[in-house]
Each structure stands twice: as structure tokens, then as C-alpha cells.
XYZ file of C-alpha atoms in Angstrom:
496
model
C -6.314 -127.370 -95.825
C -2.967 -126.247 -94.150
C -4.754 -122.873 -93.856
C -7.432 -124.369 -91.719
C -5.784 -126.380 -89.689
C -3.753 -123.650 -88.443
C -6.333 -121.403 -87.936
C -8.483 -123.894 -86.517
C -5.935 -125.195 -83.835
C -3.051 -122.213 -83.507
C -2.103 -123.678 -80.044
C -0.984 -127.268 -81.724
C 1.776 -125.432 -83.751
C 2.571 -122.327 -81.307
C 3.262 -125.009 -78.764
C 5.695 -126.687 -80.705
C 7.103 -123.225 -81.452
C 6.002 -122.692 -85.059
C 4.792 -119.721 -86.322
C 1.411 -119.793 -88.325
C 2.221 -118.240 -92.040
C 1.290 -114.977 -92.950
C -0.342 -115.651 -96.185
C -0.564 -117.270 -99.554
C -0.699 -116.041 -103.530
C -3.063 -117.771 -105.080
C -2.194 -117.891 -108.891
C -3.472 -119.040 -111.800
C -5.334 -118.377 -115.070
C -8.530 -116.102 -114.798
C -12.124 -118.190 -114.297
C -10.280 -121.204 -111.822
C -11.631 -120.730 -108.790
C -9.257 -118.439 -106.700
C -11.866 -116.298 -105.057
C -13.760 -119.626 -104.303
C -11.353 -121.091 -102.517
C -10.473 -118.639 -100.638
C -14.315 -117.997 -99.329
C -14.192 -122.184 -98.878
C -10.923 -121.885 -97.036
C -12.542 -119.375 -94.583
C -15.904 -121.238 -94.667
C -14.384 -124.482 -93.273
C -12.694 -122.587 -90.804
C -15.287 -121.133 -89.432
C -13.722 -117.464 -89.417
C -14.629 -114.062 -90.614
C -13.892 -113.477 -94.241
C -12.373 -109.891 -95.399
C -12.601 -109.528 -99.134
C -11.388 -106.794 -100.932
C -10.034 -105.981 -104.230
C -6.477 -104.548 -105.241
C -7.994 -101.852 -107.298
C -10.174 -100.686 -104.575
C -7.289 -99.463 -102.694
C -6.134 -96.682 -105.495
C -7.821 -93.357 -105.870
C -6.984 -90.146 -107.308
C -6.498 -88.715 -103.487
C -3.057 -89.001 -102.212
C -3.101 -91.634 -98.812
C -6.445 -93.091 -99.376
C -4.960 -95.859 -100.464
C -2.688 -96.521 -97.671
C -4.958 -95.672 -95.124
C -7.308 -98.180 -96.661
C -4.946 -100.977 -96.126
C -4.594 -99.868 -92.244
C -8.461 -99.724 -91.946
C -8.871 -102.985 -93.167
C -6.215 -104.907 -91.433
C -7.598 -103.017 -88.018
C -10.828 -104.954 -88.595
C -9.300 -108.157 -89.131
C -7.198 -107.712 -85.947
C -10.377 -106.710 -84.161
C -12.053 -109.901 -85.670
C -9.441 -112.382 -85.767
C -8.836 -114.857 -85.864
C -9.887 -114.123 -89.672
C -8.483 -113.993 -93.050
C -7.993 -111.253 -95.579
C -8.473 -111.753 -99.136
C -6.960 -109.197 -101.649
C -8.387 -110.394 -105.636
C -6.285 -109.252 -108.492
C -3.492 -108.269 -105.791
C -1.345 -107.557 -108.991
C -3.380 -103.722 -109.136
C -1.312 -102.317 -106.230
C 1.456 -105.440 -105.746
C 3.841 -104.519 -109.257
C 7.141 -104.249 -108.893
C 7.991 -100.927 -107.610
C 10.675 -99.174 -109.968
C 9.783 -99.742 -113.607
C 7.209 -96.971 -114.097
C 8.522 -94.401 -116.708
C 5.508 -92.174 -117.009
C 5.103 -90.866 -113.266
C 1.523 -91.958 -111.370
C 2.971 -94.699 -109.546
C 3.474 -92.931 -106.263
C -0.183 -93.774 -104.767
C 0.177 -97.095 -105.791
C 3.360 -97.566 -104.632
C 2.493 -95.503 -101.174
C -0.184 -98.519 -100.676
C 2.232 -101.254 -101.339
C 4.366 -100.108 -98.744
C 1.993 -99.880 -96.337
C 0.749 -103.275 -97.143
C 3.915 -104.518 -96.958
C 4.609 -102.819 -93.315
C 1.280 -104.152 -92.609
C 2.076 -107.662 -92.973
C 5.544 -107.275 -91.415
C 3.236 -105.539 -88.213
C 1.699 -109.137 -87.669
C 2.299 -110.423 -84.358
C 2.402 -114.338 -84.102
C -0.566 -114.485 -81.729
C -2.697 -112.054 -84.490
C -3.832 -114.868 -86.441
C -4.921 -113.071 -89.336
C -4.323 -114.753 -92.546
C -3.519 -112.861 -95.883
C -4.828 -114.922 -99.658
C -4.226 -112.390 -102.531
C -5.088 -114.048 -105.793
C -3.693 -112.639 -109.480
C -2.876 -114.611 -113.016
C 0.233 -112.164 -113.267
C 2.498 -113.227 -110.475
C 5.175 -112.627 -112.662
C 4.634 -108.820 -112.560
C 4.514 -108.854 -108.441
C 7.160 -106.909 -106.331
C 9.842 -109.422 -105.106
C 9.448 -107.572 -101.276
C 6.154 -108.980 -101.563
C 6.960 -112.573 -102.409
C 9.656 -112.733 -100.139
C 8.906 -115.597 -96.948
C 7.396 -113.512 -93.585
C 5.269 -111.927 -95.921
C 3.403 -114.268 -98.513
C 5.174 -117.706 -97.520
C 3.216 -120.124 -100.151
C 2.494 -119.769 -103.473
C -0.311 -122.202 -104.769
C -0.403 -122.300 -108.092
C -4.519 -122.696 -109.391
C -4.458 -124.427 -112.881
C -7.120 -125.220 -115.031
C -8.748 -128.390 -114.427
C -8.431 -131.943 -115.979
C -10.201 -133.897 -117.396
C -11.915 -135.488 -114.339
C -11.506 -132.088 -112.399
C -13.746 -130.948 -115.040
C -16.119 -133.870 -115.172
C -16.567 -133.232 -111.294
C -17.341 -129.407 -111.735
C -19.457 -130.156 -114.561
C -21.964 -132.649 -112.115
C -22.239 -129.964 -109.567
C -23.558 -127.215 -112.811
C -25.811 -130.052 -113.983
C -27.828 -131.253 -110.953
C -28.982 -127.593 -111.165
C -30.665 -127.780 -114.709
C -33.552 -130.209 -115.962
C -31.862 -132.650 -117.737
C -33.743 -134.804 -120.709
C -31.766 -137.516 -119.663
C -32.908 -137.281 -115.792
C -36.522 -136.684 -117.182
C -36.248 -140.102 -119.166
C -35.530 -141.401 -115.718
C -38.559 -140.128 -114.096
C -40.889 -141.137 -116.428
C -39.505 -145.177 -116.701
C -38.403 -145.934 -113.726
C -42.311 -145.085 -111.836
C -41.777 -148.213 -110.070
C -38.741 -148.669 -109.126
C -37.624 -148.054 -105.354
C -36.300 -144.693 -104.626
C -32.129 -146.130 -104.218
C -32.471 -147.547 -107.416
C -34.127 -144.436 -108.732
C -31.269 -142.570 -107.238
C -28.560 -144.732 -108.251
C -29.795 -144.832 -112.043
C -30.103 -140.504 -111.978
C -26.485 -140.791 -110.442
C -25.351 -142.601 -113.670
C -27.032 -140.321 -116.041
C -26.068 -137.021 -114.473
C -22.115 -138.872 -114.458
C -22.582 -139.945 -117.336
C -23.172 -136.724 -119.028
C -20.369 -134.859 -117.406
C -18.088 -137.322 -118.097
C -18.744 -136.614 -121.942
C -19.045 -132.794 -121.910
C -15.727 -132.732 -119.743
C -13.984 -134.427 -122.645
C -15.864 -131.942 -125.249
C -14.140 -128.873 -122.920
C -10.328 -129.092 -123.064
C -8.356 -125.926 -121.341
C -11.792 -124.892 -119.813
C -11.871 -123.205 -116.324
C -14.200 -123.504 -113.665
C -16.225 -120.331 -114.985
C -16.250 -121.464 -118.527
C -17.845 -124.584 -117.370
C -20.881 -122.544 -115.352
C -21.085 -120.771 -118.439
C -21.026 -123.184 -120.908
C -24.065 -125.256 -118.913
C -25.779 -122.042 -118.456
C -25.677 -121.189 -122.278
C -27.036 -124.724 -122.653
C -30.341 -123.873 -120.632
C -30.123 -121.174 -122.645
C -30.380 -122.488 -126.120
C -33.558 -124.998 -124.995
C -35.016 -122.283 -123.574
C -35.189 -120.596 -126.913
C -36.170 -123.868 -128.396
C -39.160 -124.286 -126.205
C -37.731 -127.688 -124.780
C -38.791 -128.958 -121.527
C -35.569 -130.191 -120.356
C -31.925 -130.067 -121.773
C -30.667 -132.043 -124.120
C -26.815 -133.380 -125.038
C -27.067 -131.137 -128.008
C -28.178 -128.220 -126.386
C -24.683 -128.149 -124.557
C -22.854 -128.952 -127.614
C -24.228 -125.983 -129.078
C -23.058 -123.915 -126.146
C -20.214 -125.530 -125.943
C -19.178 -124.184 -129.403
C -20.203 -120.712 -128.848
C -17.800 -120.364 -126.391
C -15.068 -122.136 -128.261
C -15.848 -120.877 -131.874
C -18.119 -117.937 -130.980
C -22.032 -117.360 -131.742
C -23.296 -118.232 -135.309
C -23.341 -115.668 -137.484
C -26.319 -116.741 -140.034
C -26.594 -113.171 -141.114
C -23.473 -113.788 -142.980
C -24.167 -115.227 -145.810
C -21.249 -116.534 -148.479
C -21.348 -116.710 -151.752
C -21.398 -119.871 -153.819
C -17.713 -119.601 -154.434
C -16.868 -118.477 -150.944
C -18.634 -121.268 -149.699
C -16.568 -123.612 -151.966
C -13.517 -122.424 -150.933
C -13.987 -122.297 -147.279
C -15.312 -126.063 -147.419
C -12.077 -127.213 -149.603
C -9.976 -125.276 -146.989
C -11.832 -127.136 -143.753
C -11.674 -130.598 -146.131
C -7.429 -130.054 -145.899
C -7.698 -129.615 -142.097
C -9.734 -132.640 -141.179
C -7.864 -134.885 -143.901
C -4.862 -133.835 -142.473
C -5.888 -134.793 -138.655
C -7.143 -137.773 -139.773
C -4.313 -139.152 -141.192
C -1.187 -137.773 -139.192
C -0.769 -140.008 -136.114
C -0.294 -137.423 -133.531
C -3.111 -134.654 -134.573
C -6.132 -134.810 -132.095
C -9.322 -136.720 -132.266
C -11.564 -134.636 -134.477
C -15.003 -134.225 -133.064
C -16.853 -131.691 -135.633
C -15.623 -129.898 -138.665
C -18.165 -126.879 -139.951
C -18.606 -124.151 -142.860
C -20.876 -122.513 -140.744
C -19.678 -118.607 -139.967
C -19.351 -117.972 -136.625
C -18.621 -114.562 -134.401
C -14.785 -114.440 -133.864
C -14.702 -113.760 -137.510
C -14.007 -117.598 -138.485
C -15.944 -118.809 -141.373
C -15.091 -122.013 -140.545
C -13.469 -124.306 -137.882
C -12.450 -127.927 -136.959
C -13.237 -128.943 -133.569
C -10.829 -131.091 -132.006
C -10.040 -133.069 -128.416
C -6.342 -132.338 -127.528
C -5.531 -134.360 -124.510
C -4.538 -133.134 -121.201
C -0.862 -133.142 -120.962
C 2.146 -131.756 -120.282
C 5.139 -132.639 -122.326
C 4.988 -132.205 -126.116
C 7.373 -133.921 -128.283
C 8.625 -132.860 -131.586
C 6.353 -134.947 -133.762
C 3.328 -133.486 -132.239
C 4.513 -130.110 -133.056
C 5.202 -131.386 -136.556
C 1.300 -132.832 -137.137
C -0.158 -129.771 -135.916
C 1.933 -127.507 -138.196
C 0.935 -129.736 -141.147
C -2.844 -130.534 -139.791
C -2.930 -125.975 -139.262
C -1.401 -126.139 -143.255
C -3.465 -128.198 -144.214
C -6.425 -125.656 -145.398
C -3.740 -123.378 -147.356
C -2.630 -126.355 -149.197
C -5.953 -127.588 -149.873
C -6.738 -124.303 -151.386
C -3.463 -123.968 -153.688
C -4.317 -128.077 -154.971
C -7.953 -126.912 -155.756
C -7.974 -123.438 -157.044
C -6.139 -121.112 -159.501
C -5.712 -118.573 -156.184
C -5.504 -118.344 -152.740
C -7.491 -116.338 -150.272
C -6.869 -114.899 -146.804
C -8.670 -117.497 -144.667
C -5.405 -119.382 -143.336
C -3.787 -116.111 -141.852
C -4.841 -117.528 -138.599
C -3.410 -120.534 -139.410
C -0.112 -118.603 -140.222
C -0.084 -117.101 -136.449
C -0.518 -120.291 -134.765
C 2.313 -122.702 -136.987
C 5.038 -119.156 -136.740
C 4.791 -118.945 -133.046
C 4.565 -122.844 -133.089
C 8.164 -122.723 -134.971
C 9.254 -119.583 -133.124
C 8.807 -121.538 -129.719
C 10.184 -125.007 -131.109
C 13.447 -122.978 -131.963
C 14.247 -120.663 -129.581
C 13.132 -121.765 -126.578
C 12.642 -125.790 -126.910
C 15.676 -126.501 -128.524
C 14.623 -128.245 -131.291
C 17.370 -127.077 -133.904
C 20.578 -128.498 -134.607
C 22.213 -125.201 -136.072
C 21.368 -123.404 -133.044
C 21.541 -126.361 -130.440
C 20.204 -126.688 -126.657
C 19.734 -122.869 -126.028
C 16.398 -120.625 -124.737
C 16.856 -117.642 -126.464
C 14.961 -114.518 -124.669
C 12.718 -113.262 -127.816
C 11.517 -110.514 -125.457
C 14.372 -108.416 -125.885
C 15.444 -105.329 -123.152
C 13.091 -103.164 -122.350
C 12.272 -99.678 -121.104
C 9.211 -98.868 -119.759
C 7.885 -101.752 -121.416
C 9.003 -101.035 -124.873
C 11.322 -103.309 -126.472
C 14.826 -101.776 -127.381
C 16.673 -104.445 -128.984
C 16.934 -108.537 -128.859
C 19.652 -110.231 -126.638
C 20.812 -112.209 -129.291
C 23.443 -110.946 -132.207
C 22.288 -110.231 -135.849
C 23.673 -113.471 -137.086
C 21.442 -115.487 -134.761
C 18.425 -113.720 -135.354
C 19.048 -114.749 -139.049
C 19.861 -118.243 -138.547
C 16.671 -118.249 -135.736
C 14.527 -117.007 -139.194
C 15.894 -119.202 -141.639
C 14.837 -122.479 -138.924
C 11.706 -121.262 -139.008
C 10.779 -121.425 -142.433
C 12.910 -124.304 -142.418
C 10.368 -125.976 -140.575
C 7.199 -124.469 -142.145
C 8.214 -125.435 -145.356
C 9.293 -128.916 -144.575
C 5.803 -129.416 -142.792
C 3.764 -127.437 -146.231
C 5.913 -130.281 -148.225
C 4.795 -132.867 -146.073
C 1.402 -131.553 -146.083
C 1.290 -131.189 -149.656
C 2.102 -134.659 -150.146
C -0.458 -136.005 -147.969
C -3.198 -134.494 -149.541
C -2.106 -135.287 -153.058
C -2.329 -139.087 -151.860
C -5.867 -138.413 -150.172
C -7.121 -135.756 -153.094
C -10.614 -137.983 -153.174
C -11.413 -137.826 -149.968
C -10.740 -134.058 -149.621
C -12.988 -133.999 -152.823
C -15.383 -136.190 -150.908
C -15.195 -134.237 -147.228
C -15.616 -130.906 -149.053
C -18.836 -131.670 -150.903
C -20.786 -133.181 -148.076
C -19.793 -130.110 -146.450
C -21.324 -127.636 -148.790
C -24.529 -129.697 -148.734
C -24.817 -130.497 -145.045
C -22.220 -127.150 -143.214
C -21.556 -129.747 -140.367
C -19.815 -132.903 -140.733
C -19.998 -134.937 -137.021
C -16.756 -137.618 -136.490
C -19.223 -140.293 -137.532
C -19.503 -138.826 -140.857
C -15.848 -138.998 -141.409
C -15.625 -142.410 -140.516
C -18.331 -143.520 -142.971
C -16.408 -141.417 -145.787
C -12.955 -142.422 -144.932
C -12.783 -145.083 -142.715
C -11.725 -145.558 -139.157
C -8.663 -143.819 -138.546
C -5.413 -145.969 -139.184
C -4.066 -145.944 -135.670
C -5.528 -145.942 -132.428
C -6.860 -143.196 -130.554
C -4.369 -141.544 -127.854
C -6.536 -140.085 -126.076
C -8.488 -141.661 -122.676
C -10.608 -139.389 -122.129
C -11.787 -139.282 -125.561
C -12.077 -143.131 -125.295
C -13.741 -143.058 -121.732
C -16.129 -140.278 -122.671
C -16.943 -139.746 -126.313
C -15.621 -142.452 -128.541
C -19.202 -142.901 -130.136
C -21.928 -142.727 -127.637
C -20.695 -145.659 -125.448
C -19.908 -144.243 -122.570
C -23.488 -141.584 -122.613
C -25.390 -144.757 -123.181
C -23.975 -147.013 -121.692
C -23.148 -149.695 -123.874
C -20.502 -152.068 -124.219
C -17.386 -150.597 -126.598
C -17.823 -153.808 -128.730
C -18.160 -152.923 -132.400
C -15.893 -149.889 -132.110
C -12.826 -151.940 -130.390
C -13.101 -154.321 -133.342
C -13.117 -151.644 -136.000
C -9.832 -150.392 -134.141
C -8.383 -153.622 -134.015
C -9.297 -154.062 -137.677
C -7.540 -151.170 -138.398
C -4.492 -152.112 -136.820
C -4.734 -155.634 -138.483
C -4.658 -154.282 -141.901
C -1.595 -153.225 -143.564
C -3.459 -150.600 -145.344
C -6.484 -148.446 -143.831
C -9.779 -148.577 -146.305
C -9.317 -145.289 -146.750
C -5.924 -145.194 -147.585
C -7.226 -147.211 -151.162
C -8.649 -143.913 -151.744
């Protein structure tokens, strides 16, 4: 809003003697709505809005792109006052210097022109400069520096009510089940009340789907309610059902379902033993996430399996959660070596995420007492982008190994213990899952019991914890199974 103001009302801050700023970087992962907000920034303005992209400006002709960059600040000039928006800025705005392979010298040539450009900006121009980019990192310091791009507004992915908001604005688009119940009951009820009740629904619903989408950006939410239209289209619905964006909800997470793929009886077996460890694990370890679904079913990005969960949004991670996620991601090669005479390659995702998990935890968090409170640089020097060598002696990087597996093997220990304990109910989890390929969170409730702690998770609570919130309904059984839970010294399932 800053950005308006000033462009709005120039005189307020000239006569005071300020001068407006140049422009802003917009940063931030891909899909969160840079673009958009720069359009909305010049739409509530009320001035001319120059788009253009970085790439656009490099050709294989020497001085195209630099003349580009003149022609289009000419015409903002001419139309200001206006603002200029440069997407994926990072195309012509890398650090000049570091190329090793020749070819820079266009892009470089329209750097510097964008860069005398900016400087050429008289006070009175006001033309306004947004470049957006998810690699700021990788941006020439000359262009950073204050005169030129003097704020940098970071653009992160949403939270959860960020999400449920985006979500409402996708959803009054489609034809809703929910919003068709609506129409058919409430024939006689006045048209505020009719309004107020479609309100609810429509909040209702985003509420819960926001809590379904953790980490998702503005574009994966479009997406994820247009692949819901999608799949009830197929299914010859007349409106859209919760289901429908549950569906797409786990094609974007998990990818498509691959029913082509058939697996064998044993294959089958061992991929619903391995899933069995997972969910066990997250149901018993205090600080693994709500689990929402756990399937056999084979889906696209080559899983042939998968446990959905509901991490919260947050920002600080402590050292137990690390733990409980190493042994919750163990938990499926462990469940495989307590079942079976062999192992198979299905954790080596699992491997990935719990190494660079332990990597992180001990170089860079701190979290080791042979090494202490130091962030070690694991990128190493590099030339032209190729690592040479780490900054860290030989000794180090053996002691920085040796925490590592420190730490996997204390959490495959812990993990192995654990299931031991609950070997019935992985038994149990794994066989409902070869007969039914999806077990829901209500299904592991009714074979293990409530979980033996309470939930940390609001918007899991607020949203999805049963279908309360969807409904409706008072949270009154539910809150007394928790308390009961927390009453009891030992969980029913724990007896298993």
C-alpha cells in the first residue's frame, strides 16, 4: 500500500522533501502471487501497468537487449506516472562476474543499462520499478543496492487462514453440493438468511480444505479446486463434492493414480506392512503430525504408497520434532525388516529425507555436542558453479558423518522398539490395508484408539478434527475421547 500512496499523492511526500522509491523485489517461492500483486498494486492506483519479462530482454543479437530496456522505460516516462514490472528479474539481474563459459556479455550489456536506467530517474518521473524472482539470492548486489530497488518484500506461502481466504474466492466460482443443499432447503427462507447460511457453507469448506493444503501457494490452490471440478466432471456429478477436492487435493500432493500398475500379491504385502510402520509410528510419537489418510494405492511420482499428514504452520522446530519424524520416515524400513526375511527398495525416499534431516540438524542447527554451536557451509568453494572442496578440514567432515548415523541409528533403535511394542496393530493396520488400499484417520482410531496425547495442531482442530467444523456440530464426543485419553494412564491401544 506504500506503493500507492505515493503514487497516488507524490506532492504529500515531495513537499516534505522525500523522495518517492524507485522500486521493490518482490520475492518469494514460485505460484504466491507476485505478478498479482503487482497488477493489484497498479490497479488501486489507478496507473498504467508495464509488464515485461526478464527473459524477454535477451536475444542472440548484440544490443537488443539493452535497447529494449531504454524503449520500455521511454514509455513509462511518457505514461507516468506508471509502474514497471520486470517477472523472473533473476534472467538478466545475476551477479555479473561468475560466468566461466563466455555468453554473458548480452546479458550483462542489459543489466547495465537497466541499472543506468534506474539511476536516470528523476524524482518528479514517478515511475515505479516491481521485479519479482524466487532466486534473490543469485541477484547482482548493484542491483539491490538502495536508489535502485529500495524494498525487498518478501512473498511467502500462505497460512493457514491466508489459505482458507484464497480458497473462498476459488470456490464461489464452482457449483458446490454443499451450496446446492442450500438451495434446495432453504426455498423459504428470506434471501439474508439464504445468504448468510451459503456464507457458512462456502467458509466452512475452505476452512477444511485449507487445513488439508499445508505449504500450498496461491496457484496450487486454483489448481487444486480446478482439478476438483475436474474429477466430478468425469463423474457426471452435478455439483462438487468434499471428496471431489480431496481427490485433487492428493494428485497434486502424491501425484495421479496409477491403476495401470498393478502389484503383485507379495508386493502388495510388503508395501502395506511398510505404510502400517509409518502410520504406527505417527500415531504414537508425540510430535509426528496428525495423520489424515494412509494408502497402498500407486500413484504417479513413482510412490506405491504414501501417508498423508497435516504438519502445522510454523516456524521454529525443536529437536524432538526432528527426532519423531526421523523415526515416523523409519518407520516403513523397520516394519519391513520385523516382518520379512528381506528388505526392498521402497524406503530410499525415506533415506533422502531423514540424511538431509540429520545433515541439517548437525551442521547447520547445532544440534551436536562433539561439534558444538557452529553452521558449517556444506556447499563448499566453487568455480563456475562446481564444487572444489568443503570449507571444513578432513577431521570434521568425519566427525560431521559419524553424527549423522549417530542420529539415524539412535532414531532406527527407537523406532524399532516402538513397533516391537505395537507389532499387533501394525499386523492389524496392514491387513485392512490390503483389503480396503485406503485407510481414512477414522479408521485408525477405531483400530487403535484415540491417539494418547492431544492434538497440536489448531488448524487441524478448527478445520478437520472429524467433520465438526464442515458440519457444524458441536466438538462434544471428540473433546471427551481426548480428555479420556489424557485421563488414562495407559491409551487402549497401548494394551495392544
Amino acid at each position: 500500500m506504500e506503493f500507492v500512496k505515493f503514487l497516488q499523492n507524490p506532492e504529500k511526500y515531495e513537499k516534505l522533501g522525500a523522495k518517492i522509491p524507485r522500486g521493490a523485489i518482490l520475492s518469494g517461492p514460485p505460484g504466491t502471487g507476485k505478478t498479482l500483486l503487482a497488477k493489484a498494486t497498479a490497479g488501486e492506483a489507478g496507473v498504467p501497468f508495464l509488464s515485461v519479462s526478464g527473459s524477454e530482454f535477451v536475444e542472440m543479437f548484440v544490443g537488443v537487449g539493452a535497447s529494449r530496456v531504454r524503449d520500455l522505460f521511454k514509455k513509462a516516462r511518457e505514461m507516468a506516472p506508471a509502474i514497471i514490472f520486470v517477472d523472473e528479474i533473476d534472467a538478466i539481474g545475476k551477479e555479473r562476474g561468475n560466468g566461466r563459459m563466455g555468453g554473458n556479455d548480452e546479458r550483462e550489456n542489459t543489466l547495465n543499462q537497466l541499472l543506468v536506467e534506474m539511476d536516470g530517474f528523476d524524482t518528479g518521473d514517478h515511475v515505479v520499478v516491481l521485479a519479482g524472482t524466487n532466486r534473490p539470492d543469485v541477484l547482482d548486489k548493484a542491483l539491490l543496492r538502495p536508489g535502485r530497488f529500495d524494498r525487498h518484500i518478501s512473498i511467502d506461502v500462505p497460512d493457514v487462514e491466508g489459505r482458507k481466504e484464497i480458497f473462498k474466492v476459488h470456490l464461489n466460482k464452482l457449483k458446490l453440493a454443499k451450496v446446492e443443499e442450500i438451495d434446495i432447503k432453504q426455498k423459504d427462507v428470506d434471501f439474508a438468511k439464504y445468504q448468510e447460511f451459503k456464507t457458512k457453507a462456502v467458509e466452512n469448506l475452505a476452512g477444511r480444505l485449507a487445513a488439508l493444503t499445508p505449504g500450498f501457494a496461491g496457484a496450487d490452490i486454483a489448481n487444486c479446486c480446478n482439478e476438483g471440478a475436474l474429477f466430478a466432471a468425469r463423474e457426471n456429478a452435478k455439483s462438487v463434492e468434499v471428496h471431489h477436492f480431496e481427490q485433487a487435493i492428493e494428485r497434486v500432493v502424491a501425484g495421479l493414480e496409477k491403476k495401470s500398475r498393478i502389484l503383485s500379491p507379495d508386493e502388495k504385502k510388503t508395501v502395506a506392512y511398510h505404510e502400517a510402520g509409518h502410520a504406527i509410528c505417527g500415531w504414537f510419537l508425540e510430535f509426528a503430525d496428525p495423520l489424515v489418510k494412509v494408502s497402498i494405492i500407486p500413484r504417479g511420482q513413482g510412490a506405491l504408497g504414501y501417508a498423508q499428514y497435516l504438519p502445522k504452520d510454523q516456524y521454529l522446530t525443536s529437536q524432538e520434532q526432528f527426532r519423531h519424524r526421523m523415526i515416523m520416515a523409519l518407520g516403513g524400513r523397520v516394519s519391513e525388516e520385523l516382518h520379512f526375511d528381506t528388505v526392498t527398495s521402497g524406503a530410499l525416499d525415506d533415506f533422502k529425507k531423514i540424511t538431509l534431516m540429520a545433515q541439517q540438524m548437525i551442521t547447520h542447527l547445532g544440534m551436536s555436542n562433539k561439534l558444538g554451536q557452529i553452521c558449517y557451509d556444506t556447499s563448499g568453494d566453487s568455480n563456475g558453479g562446481f564444487k572444489v572442496h568443503n570449507n571444513y578440514s578432513e577431521e570434521t567432515a568425519k566427525i560431521i558423518d559419524e553424527e549423522v548415523k549417530r542420529l539415524i541409528d539412535e532414531a532406527h533403535a527407537e523406532c524399532t522398539r516402538l513397533l516391537k511394542e505395537k507389532i499387533q496393530l501394525v499386523d492389524a493396520v496392514a491387513e485392512e490395508l490390503k483389503e480396503k488400499e485406503v485407510l481414512t484417520r477414522e479408521d485408525m482410531v477405531r483400530i487403535c484408539g484415540p491417539r494418547p496425547f492431544l492434538e497440536r495442531n489448531d488448524a487441524f482442530d478448527k478445520y478437520v478434527h472429524g467433520d465438526d467444523a464442515f458440519k457444524g456440530k458441536p466438538k462434544t464426543k471428540l473433546d471427551k475421547d481426548k480428555k479420556e485419553a489424557d485421563d488414562q494412564d495407559s491409551p487402549s491401544a497401548a494394551t495392544a
